[in-house]
Amino acid sequence: MSIWVDILRWLHIIGATVLFGTGAGIAFFMLMAQRTGKPEIVAHVAGTVVIADAIFTATAVVVQPITGALLARDMGWPLGQGWIVLSLLLYAVAGAFWLPVVWIQLRMRDLARQAVLENAPLPEEERRLFRIWFACGFPAFGAVLAILWLMVTRPETGFWP
């Protein structure tokens, strides 16, 4: 195996780790901030989460399919293999839940900042958005976990060559 394949594999694993780690970390810190009910804490954490998503998650979202396609090519794995097709479908599911979450995070941050400026409690809209945000995390995070399993095991799916 060439050093190029080793580098691709390493980059692909780093990207998967970033997606998993930022997803878990962001969910944890947003949940803990929300539980305080304090607008200043929610505003700060949501602001940090928006930055982390922009720097880490978005970068990994772009890098993963590129390194995955290059790695598959260099390993001789057809992109039509069942586990790869299933991984790509799950990637689309994760993305379909992540994209609205990005907007929700921005809105939650802004609502919490406004509450701080007005010395008011978190508005009901912010709490409602958090519930939607949290619910979107389950299918997205589940899809990422399933993709990690497929990457590691590369199973024969039986439904696709």
PDB file of N, CA and C in Angstrom, residues 107-160:
ATOM      1  N   ARG A 107     -30.359  31.022  15.147  1.00  0.00           N
ATOM      2  CA  ARG A 107     -31.562  31.656  15.698  1.00  0.00           C
ATOM      3  C   ARG A 107     -31.571  31.564  17.230  1.00  0.00           C
ATOM      4  N   MET A 108     -31.205  30.398  17.774  1.00  0.00           N
ATOM      5  CA  MET A 108     -31.152  30.240  19.228  1.00  0.00           C
ATOM      6  C   MET A 108     -30.133  31.201  19.836  1.00  0.00           C
ATOM      7  N   ARG A 109     -28.986  31.307  19.206  1.00  0.00           N
ATOM      8  CA  ARG A 109     -27.953  32.239  19.680  1.00  0.00           C
ATOM      9  C   ARG A 109     -28.496  33.663  19.709  1.00  0.00           C
ATOM     10  N   ASP A 110     -29.143  34.069  18.616  1.00  0.00           N
ATOM     11  CA  ASP A 110     -29.663  35.431  18.521  1.00  0.00           C
ATOM     12  C   ASP A 110     -30.765  35.688  19.538  1.00  0.00           C
ATOM     13  N   LEU A 111     -31.643  34.719  19.734  1.00  0.00           N
ATOM     14  CA  LEU A 111     -32.715  34.883  20.728  1.00  0.00           C
ATOM     15  C   LEU A 111     -32.152  34.980  22.141  1.00  0.00           C
ATOM     16  N   ALA A 112     -31.140  34.168  22.441  1.00  0.00           N
ATOM     17  CA  ALA A 112     -30.521  34.223  23.771  1.00  0.00           C
ATOM     18  C   ALA A 112     -29.788  35.550  23.965  1.00  0.00           C
ATOM     19  N   ARG A 113     -29.100  36.027  22.936  1.00  0.00           N
ATOM     20  CA  ARG A 113     -28.424  37.326  23.036  1.00  0.00           C
ATOM     21  C   ARG A 113     -29.425  38.451  23.260  1.00  0.00           C
ATOM     22  N   GLN A 114     -30.546  38.372  22.578  1.00  0.00           N
ATOM     23  CA  GLN A 114     -31.588  39.396  22.752  1.00  0.00           C
ATOM     24  C   GLN A 114     -32.138  39.364  24.174  1.00  0.00           C
ATOM     25  N   ALA A 115     -32.333  38.161  24.724  1.00  0.00           N
ATOM     26  CA  ALA A 115     -32.811  38.035  26.103  1.00  0.00           C
ATOM     27  C   ALA A 115     -31.814  38.650  27.077  1.00  0.00           C
ATOM     28  N   VAL A 116     -30.520  38.465  26.810  1.00  0.00           N
ATOM     29  CA  VAL A 116     -29.491  39.067  27.666  1.00  0.00           C
ATOM     30  C   VAL A 116     -29.593  40.589  27.608  1.00  0.00           C
ATOM     31  N   LEU A 117     -29.709  41.136  26.398  1.00  0.00           N
ATOM     32  CA  LEU A 117     -29.806  42.595  26.242  1.00  0.00           C
ATOM     33  C   LEU A 117     -31.028  43.173  26.948  1.00  0.00           C
ATOM     34  N   GLU A 118     -32.109  42.412  26.928  1.00  0.00           N
ATOM     35  CA  GLU A 118     -33.368  42.872  27.538  1.00  0.00           C
ATOM     36  C   GLU A 118     -33.493  42.458  28.994  1.00  0.00           C
ATOM     37  N   ASN A 119     -32.454  41.764  29.516  1.00  0.00           N
ATOM     38  CA  ASN A 119     -32.498  41.241  30.882  1.00  0.00           C
ATOM     39  C   ASN A 119     -33.785  40.443  31.112  1.00  0.00           C
ATOM     40  N   ALA A 120     -34.079  39.573  30.154  1.00  0.00           N
ATOM     41  CA  ALA A 120     -35.309  38.787  30.165  1.00  0.00           C
ATOM     42  C   ALA A 120     -34.962  37.298  30.158  1.00  0.00           C
ATOM     43  N   PRO A 121     -35.921  36.470  30.512  1.00  0.00           N
ATOM     44  CA  PRO A 121     -35.668  35.025  30.417  1.00  0.00           C
ATOM     45  C   PRO A 121     -35.630  34.585  28.948  1.00  0.00           C
ATOM     46  N   LEU A 122     -35.170  33.374  28.739  1.00  0.00           N
ATOM     47  CA  LEU A 122     -35.176  32.833  27.380  1.00  0.00           C
ATOM     48  C   LEU A 122     -36.613  32.774  26.875  1.00  0.00           C
ATOM     49  N   PRO A 123     -36.837  33.216  25.664  1.00  0.00           N
ATOM     50  CA  PRO A 123     -38.209  33.176  25.153  1.00  0.00           C
ATOM     51  C   PRO A 123     -38.636  31.749  24.805  1.00  0.00           C
ATOM     52  N   GLU A 124     -39.931  31.542  24.771  1.00  0.00           N
ATOM     53  CA  GLU A 124     -40.469  30.220  24.435  1.00  0.00           C
ATOM     54  C   GLU A 124     -39.986  29.758  23.063  1.00  0.00           C
ATOM     55  N   GLU A 125     -39.836  30.687  22.121  1.00  0.00           N
ATOM     56  CA  GLU A 125     -39.357  30.305  20.788  1.00  0.00           C
ATOM     57  C   GLU A 125     -37.980  29.652  20.860  1.00  0.00           C
ATOM     58  N   GLU A 126     -37.107  30.171  21.713  1.00  0.00           N
ATOM     59  CA  GLU A 126     -35.773  29.589  21.849  1.00  0.00           C
ATOM     60  C   GLU A 126     -35.872  28.174  22.405  1.00  0.00           C
ATOM     61  N   ARG A 127     -36.708  27.976  23.411  1.00  0.00           N
ATOM     62  CA  ARG A 127     -36.870  26.639  23.997  1.00  0.00           C
ATOM     63  C   ARG A 127     -37.496  25.671  22.996  1.00  0.00           C
ATOM     64  N   ARG A 128     -38.434  26.157  22.189  1.00  0.00           N
ATOM     65  CA  ARG A 128     -39.064  25.327  21.157  1.00  0.00           C
ATOM     66  C   ARG A 128     -38.024  24.936  20.098  1.00  0.00           C
ATOM     67  N   LEU A 129     -37.220  25.910  19.692  1.00  0.00           N
ATOM     68  CA  LEU A 129     -36.170  25.623  18.713  1.00  0.00           C
ATOM     69  C   LEU A 129     -35.156  24.623  19.263  1.00  0.00           C
ATOM     70  N   PHE A 130     -34.844  24.720  20.552  1.00  0.00           N
ATOM     71  CA  PHE A 130     -33.916  23.762  21.145  1.00  0.00           C
ATOM     72  C   PHE A 130     -34.481  22.350  21.072  1.00  0.00           C
ATOM     73  N   ARG A 131     -35.766  22.189  21.333  1.00  0.00           N
ATOM     74  CA  ARG A 131     -36.371  20.854  21.265  1.00  0.00           C
ATOM     75  C   ARG A 131     -36.276  20.293  19.844  1.00  0.00           C
ATOM     76  N   ILE A 132     -36.518  21.124  18.848  1.00  0.00           N
ATOM     77  CA  ILE A 132     -36.394  20.695  17.448  1.00  0.00           C
ATOM     78  C   ILE A 132     -34.932  20.357  17.153  1.00  0.00           C
ATOM     79  N   TRP A 133     -34.023  21.242  17.570  1.00  0.00           N
ATOM     80  CA  TRP A 133     -32.587  21.038  17.381  1.00  0.00           C
ATOM     81  C   TRP A 133     -32.151  19.702  17.981  1.00  0.00           C
ATOM     82  N   PHE A 134     -32.584  19.448  19.205  1.00  0.00           N
ATOM     83  CA  PHE A 134     -32.220  18.227  19.909  1.00  0.00           C
ATOM     84  C   PHE A 134     -32.784  17.001  19.187  1.00  0.00           C
ATOM     85  N   ALA A 135     -34.031  17.079  18.760  1.00  0.00           N
ATOM     86  CA  ALA A 135     -34.666  15.956  18.051  1.00  0.00           C
ATOM     87  C   ALA A 135     -33.959  15.671  16.723  1.00  0.00           C
ATOM     88  N   CYS A 136     -33.512  16.702  16.028  1.00  0.00           N
ATOM     89  CA  CYS A 136     -32.796  16.513  14.760  1.00  0.00           C
ATOM     90  C   CYS A 136     -31.453  15.819  14.976  1.00  0.00           C
ATOM     91  N   GLY A 137     -30.905  15.957  16.157  1.00  0.00           N
ATOM     92  CA  GLY A 137     -29.616  15.352  16.440  1.00  0.00           C
ATOM     93  C   GLY A 137     -29.641  13.837  16.454  1.00  0.00           C
ATOM     94  N   PHE A 138     -30.748  13.242  16.857  1.00  0.00           N
ATOM     95  CA  PHE A 138     -30.798  11.782  16.957  1.00  0.00           C
ATOM     96  C   PHE A 138     -30.636  11.082  15.609  1.00  0.00           C
ATOM     97  N   PRO A 139     -31.430  11.423  14.596  1.00  0.00           N
ATOM     98  CA  PRO A 139     -31.208  10.743  13.310  1.00  0.00           C
ATOM     99  C   PRO A 139     -29.860  11.107  12.678  1.00  0.00           C
ATOM    100  N   ALA A 140     -29.425  12.356  12.831  1.00  0.00           N
ATOM    101  CA  ALA A 140     -28.140  12.761  12.248  1.00  0.00           C
ATOM    102  C   ALA A 140     -26.993  12.010  12.919  1.00  0.00           C
ATOM    103  N   PHE A 141     -26.998  11.976  14.235  1.00  0.00           N
ATOM    104  CA  PHE A 141     -25.923  11.308  14.966  1.00  0.00           C
ATOM    105  C   PHE A 141     -25.991   9.794  14.747  1.00  0.00           C
ATOM    106  N   GLY A 142     -27.194   9.254  14.709  1.00  0.00           N
ATOM    107  CA  GLY A 142     -27.358   7.833  14.420  1.00  0.00           C
ATOM    108  C   GLY A 142     -26.813   7.474  13.049  1.00  0.00           C
ATOM    109  N   ALA A 143     -27.047   8.344  12.076  1.00  0.00           N
ATOM    110  CA  ALA A 143     -26.522   8.110  10.721  1.00  0.00           C
ATOM    111  C   ALA A 143     -25.000   8.118  10.723  1.00  0.00           C
ATOM    112  N   VAL A 144     -24.401   9.047  11.464  1.00  0.00           N
ATOM    113  CA  VAL A 144     -22.934   9.107  11.548  1.00  0.00           C
ATOM    114  C   VAL A 144     -22.387   7.836  12.205  1.00  0.00           C
ATOM    115  N   LEU A 145     -23.030   7.378  13.269  1.00  0.00           N
ATOM    116  CA  LEU A 145     -22.589   6.139  13.919  1.00  0.00           C
ATOM    117  C   LEU A 145     -22.684   4.951  12.958  1.00  0.00           C
ATOM    118  N   ALA A 146     -23.769   4.883  12.198  1.00  0.00           N
ATOM    119  CA  ALA A 146     -23.936   3.795  11.231  1.00  0.00           C
ATOM    120  C   ALA A 146     -22.859   3.867  10.138  1.00  0.00           C
ATOM    121  N   ILE A 147     -22.551   5.075   9.694  1.00  0.00           N
ATOM    122  CA  ILE A 147     -21.497   5.242   8.679  1.00  0.00           C
ATOM    123  C   ILE A 147     -20.154   4.765   9.231  1.00  0.00           C
ATOM    124  N   LEU A 148     -19.854   5.108  10.463  1.00  0.00           N
ATOM    125  CA  LEU A 148     -18.600   4.649  11.070  1.00  0.00           C
ATOM    126  C   LEU A 148     -18.545   3.122  11.096  1.00  0.00           C
ATOM    127  N   TRP A 149     -19.646   2.499  11.442  1.00  0.00           N
ATOM    128  CA  TRP A 149     -19.689   1.035  11.465  1.00  0.00           C
ATOM    129  C   TRP A 149     -19.461   0.486  10.058  1.00  0.00           C
ATOM    130  N   LEU A 150     -20.099   1.068   9.061  1.00  0.00           N
ATOM    131  CA  LEU A 150     -19.918   0.615   7.676  1.00  0.00           C
ATOM    132  C   LEU A 150     -18.476   0.808   7.212  1.00  0.00           C
ATOM    133  N   MET A 151     -17.858   1.916   7.601  1.00  0.00           N
ATOM    134  CA  MET A 151     -16.466   2.176   7.224  1.00  0.00           C
ATOM    135  C   MET A 151     -15.539   1.111   7.796  1.00  0.00           C
ATOM    136  N   VAL A 152     -15.794   0.728   9.019  1.00  0.00           N
ATOM    137  CA  VAL A 152     -14.917  -0.225   9.697  1.00  0.00           C
ATOM    138  C   VAL A 152     -15.147  -1.652   9.201  1.00  0.00           C
ATOM    139  N   THR A 153     -16.410  -2.031   9.038  1.00  0.00           N
ATOM    140  CA  THR A 153     -16.719  -3.435   8.729  1.00  0.00           C
ATOM    141  C   THR A 153     -16.843  -3.733   7.244  1.00  0.00           C
ATOM    142  N   ARG A 154     -17.204  -2.729   6.432  1.00  0.00           N
ATOM    143  CA  ARG A 154     -17.423  -2.904   4.990  1.00  0.00           C
ATOM    144  C   ARG A 154     -18.186  -4.199   4.694  1.00  0.00           C
ATOM    145  N   PRO A 155     -19.387  -4.321   5.255  1.00  0.00           N
ATOM    146  CA  PRO A 155     -20.116  -5.581   5.130  1.00  0.00           C
ATOM    147  C   PRO A 155     -20.685  -5.817   3.734  1.00  0.00           C
ATOM    148  N   GLU A 156     -20.925  -7.069   3.437  1.00  0.00           N
ATOM    149  CA  GLU A 156     -21.687  -7.429   2.245  1.00  0.00           C
ATOM    150  C   GLU A 156     -23.135  -7.083   2.592  1.00  0.00           C
ATOM    151  N   THR A 157     -23.743  -6.217   1.828  1.00  0.00           N
ATOM    152  CA  THR A 157     -25.097  -5.763   2.174  1.00  0.00           C
ATOM    153  C   THR A 157     -26.173  -6.695   1.653  1.00  0.00           C
ATOM    154  N   GLY A 158     -25.916  -7.407   0.594  1.00  0.00           N
ATOM    155  CA  GLY A 158     -26.898  -8.310   0.060  1.00  0.00           C
ATOM    156  C   GLY A 158     -27.954  -7.659  -0.817  1.00  0.00           C
ATOM    157  N   PHE A 159     -28.052  -6.330  -0.758  1.00  0.00           N
ATOM    158  CA  PHE A 159     -29.060  -5.656  -1.586  1.00  0.00           C
ATOM    159  C   PHE A 159     -28.427  -4.943  -2.770  1.00  0.00           C
ATOM    160  N   TRP A 160     -27.135  -4.905  -2.823  1.00  0.00           N
ATOM    161  CA  TRP A 160     -26.421  -4.182  -3.871  1.00  0.00           C
ATOM    162  C   TRP A 160     -25.094  -4.896  -4.103  1.00  0.00           C
TER     163      TRP A 160
END
